[in-house]
Short mmCIF file of C-alpha atoms in Angstrom, two decimals:
data_model
loop_
_atom_site.label_atom_id
_atom_site.label_comp_id
_atom_site.label_asym_id
_atom_site.label_seq_id
_atom_site.Cartn_x
_atom_site.Cartn_y
_atom_site.Cartn_z
CA PHE U 11 -50.23 37.97 150.54
CA VAL U 12 -50.98 34.48 151.88
CA LEU U 13 -52.36 33.20 148.56
CA ILE U 14 -49.46 34.55 146.52
CA ARG U 15 -46.44 34.27 148.83
CA VAL U 16 -47.31 31.29 151.01
CA ILE U 17 -49.33 29.07 148.66
CA TYR U 18 -48.35 29.95 145.06
CA TYR U 19 -44.65 30.84 145.23
CA PRO U 20 -43.26 27.85 147.17
CA ILE U 21 -44.76 25.49 144.58
CA HIS U 22 -44.19 27.34 141.30
CA ARG U 23 -41.14 29.53 142.10
CA LYS U 24 -41.89 32.03 139.32
CA LYS U 25 -40.70 35.36 140.68
CA ASP U 26 -41.92 37.35 137.69
CA TYR U 27 -45.46 36.10 138.32
CA LEU U 28 -45.10 36.79 142.03
CA PHE U 29 -44.28 40.41 141.18
CA THR U 30 -47.18 40.55 138.73
CA TYR U 31 -49.77 39.12 141.10
CA PHE U 32 -48.85 41.49 143.94
CA LEU U 33 -48.77 44.55 141.73
CA PHE U 34 -52.01 43.69 139.88
CA ASN U 35 -53.70 43.21 143.25
CA ILE U 36 -52.64 46.66 144.48
CA LEU U 37 -53.38 48.38 141.15
CA ILE U 38 -56.86 46.92 140.81
CA PHE U 39 -57.65 47.72 144.45
CA PHE U 40 -56.74 51.40 144.07
CA LEU U 41 -58.43 51.64 140.68
CA CYS U 42 -61.67 50.23 142.10
CA VAL U 43 -61.56 52.46 145.18
CA LEU U 44 -61.13 55.59 143.08
CA LEU U 45 -63.63 54.52 140.43
CA ASN U 46 -66.15 53.83 143.18
CA ASN U 47 -66.03 57.55 144.08
CA VAL U 48 -66.69 58.68 140.49
CA LYS U 49 -69.95 58.10 138.66
CA LEU U 50 -68.98 56.76 135.25
CA SER U 51 -70.97 56.59 132.08
CA ILE U 52 -71.38 53.28 130.28
CA GLY U 53 -69.23 54.62 127.41
CA PHE U 54 -66.31 55.39 129.71
CA ALA U 55 -66.56 51.97 131.34
CA PHE U 56 -66.46 50.27 127.92
CA GLY U 57 -63.51 52.47 126.92
CA LEU U 58 -61.62 51.44 130.04
CA PHE U 59 -62.42 47.80 129.31
CA ALA U 60 -61.13 48.28 125.74
CA ILE U 61 -57.83 49.74 126.98
CA PHE U 62 -57.15 46.68 129.11
CA GLY U 63 -58.48 44.36 126.40
CA ILE U 64 -55.80 45.65 124.04
CA LEU U 65 -53.22 44.15 126.37
CA ARG U 66 -54.54 40.69 125.57
CA TYR U 67 -54.51 41.11 121.79
CA ARG U 68 -51.07 42.59 121.35
CA THR U 69 -49.08 41.76 118.23
CA GLU U 70 -45.59 42.01 119.70
CA GLN U 71 -44.51 39.45 122.30
CA ILE U 72 -43.91 41.11 125.66
CA GLY U 73 -42.68 39.55 128.90
CA ILE U 74 -44.86 39.17 131.97
CA LYS U 75 -42.98 41.79 133.98
CA ASP U 76 -43.01 44.25 131.08
CA MET U 77 -46.75 43.64 130.71
CA THR U 78 -47.17 44.43 134.41
CA TYR U 79 -45.36 47.74 133.98
CA LEU U 80 -47.56 48.51 130.96
CA PHE U 81 -50.66 47.78 133.04
CA SER U 82 -49.24 49.99 135.81
CA VAL U 83 -48.63 52.91 133.46
CA ILE U 84 -52.16 52.65 132.03
CA THR U 85 -53.65 52.39 135.53
CA LEU U 86 -51.76 55.48 136.72
CA ALA U 87 -52.91 57.42 133.66
CA VAL U 88 -56.56 56.44 134.20
CA ILE U 89 -56.41 57.20 137.92
CA ASN U 90 -54.82 60.61 137.32
CA ALA U 91 -57.47 61.41 134.72
CA LEU U 92 -60.17 61.07 137.39
CA VAL U 93 -59.57 64.44 139.03
CA SER U 94 -62.97 65.65 140.18
CA LYS U 95 -64.69 67.12 143.18
CA LYS U 96 -65.28 63.63 144.58
CA VAL U 97 -61.65 62.51 144.23
CA SER U 98 -59.28 64.98 145.80
CA ILE U 99 -55.73 65.75 144.72
CA ALA U 100 -54.55 64.34 148.08
CA GLU U 101 -56.22 60.99 147.30
CA LEU U 102 -54.58 60.90 143.87
CA VAL U 103 -51.15 61.78 145.27
CA PHE U 104 -51.53 59.12 147.98
CA THR U 105 -52.66 56.48 145.45
CA ASP U 106 -49.86 57.32 143.01
CA GLY U 107 -47.33 57.28 145.83
CA MET U 108 -48.53 53.91 147.13
CA ILE U 109 -48.46 52.33 143.66
CA LEU U 110 -44.94 53.62 143.04
CA LEU U 111 -43.75 52.58 146.52
CA VAL U 112 -45.19 49.06 146.25
CA THR U 113 -43.68 48.69 142.78
CA TYR U 114 -40.26 49.80 144.03
CA VAL U 115 -40.39 47.50 147.08
CA LEU U 116 -41.43 44.50 145.00
CA GLU U 117 -38.79 45.20 142.37
CA HIS U 118 -35.80 46.12 144.54
CA LEU U 119 -36.31 45.12 148.15
CA TRP U 120 -38.23 41.85 147.93
CA LEU U 121 -36.60 39.19 150.07
CA THR U 122 -36.52 36.39 147.51
CA ARG U 123 -33.63 35.61 145.24
CA HIS U 124 -34.31 35.48 141.54
CA GLU U 125 -34.19 31.90 140.28
CA ALA U 126 -33.82 31.97 136.51
CA MET U 127 -34.85 29.09 134.24
CA LYS U 128 -33.76 27.90 130.83
CA GLN U 129 -34.99 24.98 128.75
CA LEU U 130 -32.47 22.63 127.21
CA ILE U 131 -32.46 19.58 124.97
CA TYR U 132 -30.18 17.13 126.76
CA GLU U 133 -28.70 14.05 125.09
CA ARG U 134 -27.25 12.21 128.11
CA ILE U 135 -30.55 10.52 128.87
CA ASP U 136 -28.85 7.95 131.11
CA LEU U 137 -28.17 10.67 133.74
CA VAL U 138 -31.85 11.59 134.00
CA LYS U 139 -32.66 8.49 136.06
CA PRO U 140 -33.77 9.28 139.63
CA GLY U 141 -30.73 7.66 141.27
CA ARG U 142 -28.27 9.75 139.23
CA ARG U 143 -29.55 13.24 140.04
CA GLN U 144 -26.23 14.51 141.42
CA GLU U 145 -24.34 13.23 138.36
CA LEU U 146 -26.85 15.08 136.16
CA LEU U 147 -26.33 18.32 138.09
CA ASP U 148 -22.53 17.92 137.96
CA ASP U 149 -22.63 17.29 134.20
CA LEU U 150 -24.83 20.33 133.59
CA ASN U 151 -22.61 22.50 135.81
CA GLU U 152 -19.55 21.42 133.83
CA ARG U 153 -21.04 21.62 130.34
CA ILE U 154 -22.96 24.89 130.51
CA GLY U 155 -20.74 26.62 133.03
CA ILE U 156 -23.34 27.63 135.59
CA LYS U 157 -24.20 26.41 139.08
CA VAL U 158 -27.52 24.62 138.59
CA SER U 159 -29.82 24.69 141.63
CA ARG U 160 -32.42 22.21 140.37
CA VAL U 161 -33.69 20.48 137.25
CA GLU U 162 -37.16 19.48 136.06
CA VAL U 163 -37.42 16.70 133.50
CA GLY U 164 -39.76 17.30 130.58
CA ARG U 165 -40.61 15.35 127.45
CA TYR U 166 -38.48 12.39 126.35
CA ASP U 167 -37.60 11.82 122.68
CA LEU U 168 -36.52 8.18 122.59
CA LEU U 169 -35.93 8.25 118.81
CA ARG U 170 -33.23 10.90 119.23
CA ASP U 171 -32.25 9.71 122.71
CA THR U 172 -32.82 13.20 124.20
CA VAL U 173 -34.91 14.78 126.92
CA GLN U 174 -36.15 18.32 127.52
CA LEU U 175 -34.88 19.79 130.78
CA ARG U 176 -35.83 22.92 132.64
CA VAL U 177 -32.61 24.07 134.32
CA PHE U 178 -32.94 26.45 137.28
CA TYR U 179 -30.13 28.60 138.64
CA PHE U 180 -29.60 31.68 140.79
CA GLU U 181 -28.08 34.49 138.75
CA ASP U 182 -26.30 35.96 141.77
CA GLU U 183 -24.37 32.69 142.31
CA GLN U 184 -22.73 32.66 138.89
CA ASP U 185 -19.00 33.32 138.64
CA HIS U 186 -19.20 34.93 135.22
CA ARG U 187 -21.64 36.03 132.51
CA SER U 188 -25.28 35.04 132.69
CA PHE U 189 -26.76 32.07 130.89
CA ASN U 190 -28.49 34.50 128.50
CA GLU U 191 -25.11 35.87 127.41
CA LEU U 192 -23.77 32.34 126.96
CA ALA U 193 -26.79 31.39 124.83
CA ALA U 194 -26.38 34.55 122.71
CA ASP U 195 -22.74 33.63 122.01
CA ASP U 196 -23.84 30.18 120.83
CA ASP U 197 -26.24 31.73 118.31
CA ASP U 198 -23.45 33.65 116.52
#
């Protein structure tokens, strides 16, 4: 908790990774506890490693949160396949219940607001100067129609007189459609 919530999140502010780190921690803990009670053959251990290795070499792009759910589903399947005399049904039910409860709490009841981020190419390079931060925020608010909470400046392209910006905003503060919907309309 301290590593993820107190050290990592205040600096990086990536809620999807926060969710992933907490859930991976719980899943791996329960998987190791249950696997510790079952004597496994080398073949089964390599098979388990191969299942999780497939996640790394996927062909279709999948988001970090979706990948976490995929890992969760695989973990639950492996855990539930371990029914034996050494692992009781009560232990499996408790483990499944805890994984589902932690997932629900992290997904629905977590006390952080979701700060979304979009990357933009911005041509008003004069507003990117440190002394004009509020003007930059006001211009972005006006032009893209969302309430921007903060901006990170990326790479400058002085030939085109543009700069890459990472624009952060809270989805629950928006008066209308999300930035994703606005971007989809622009693509049409």
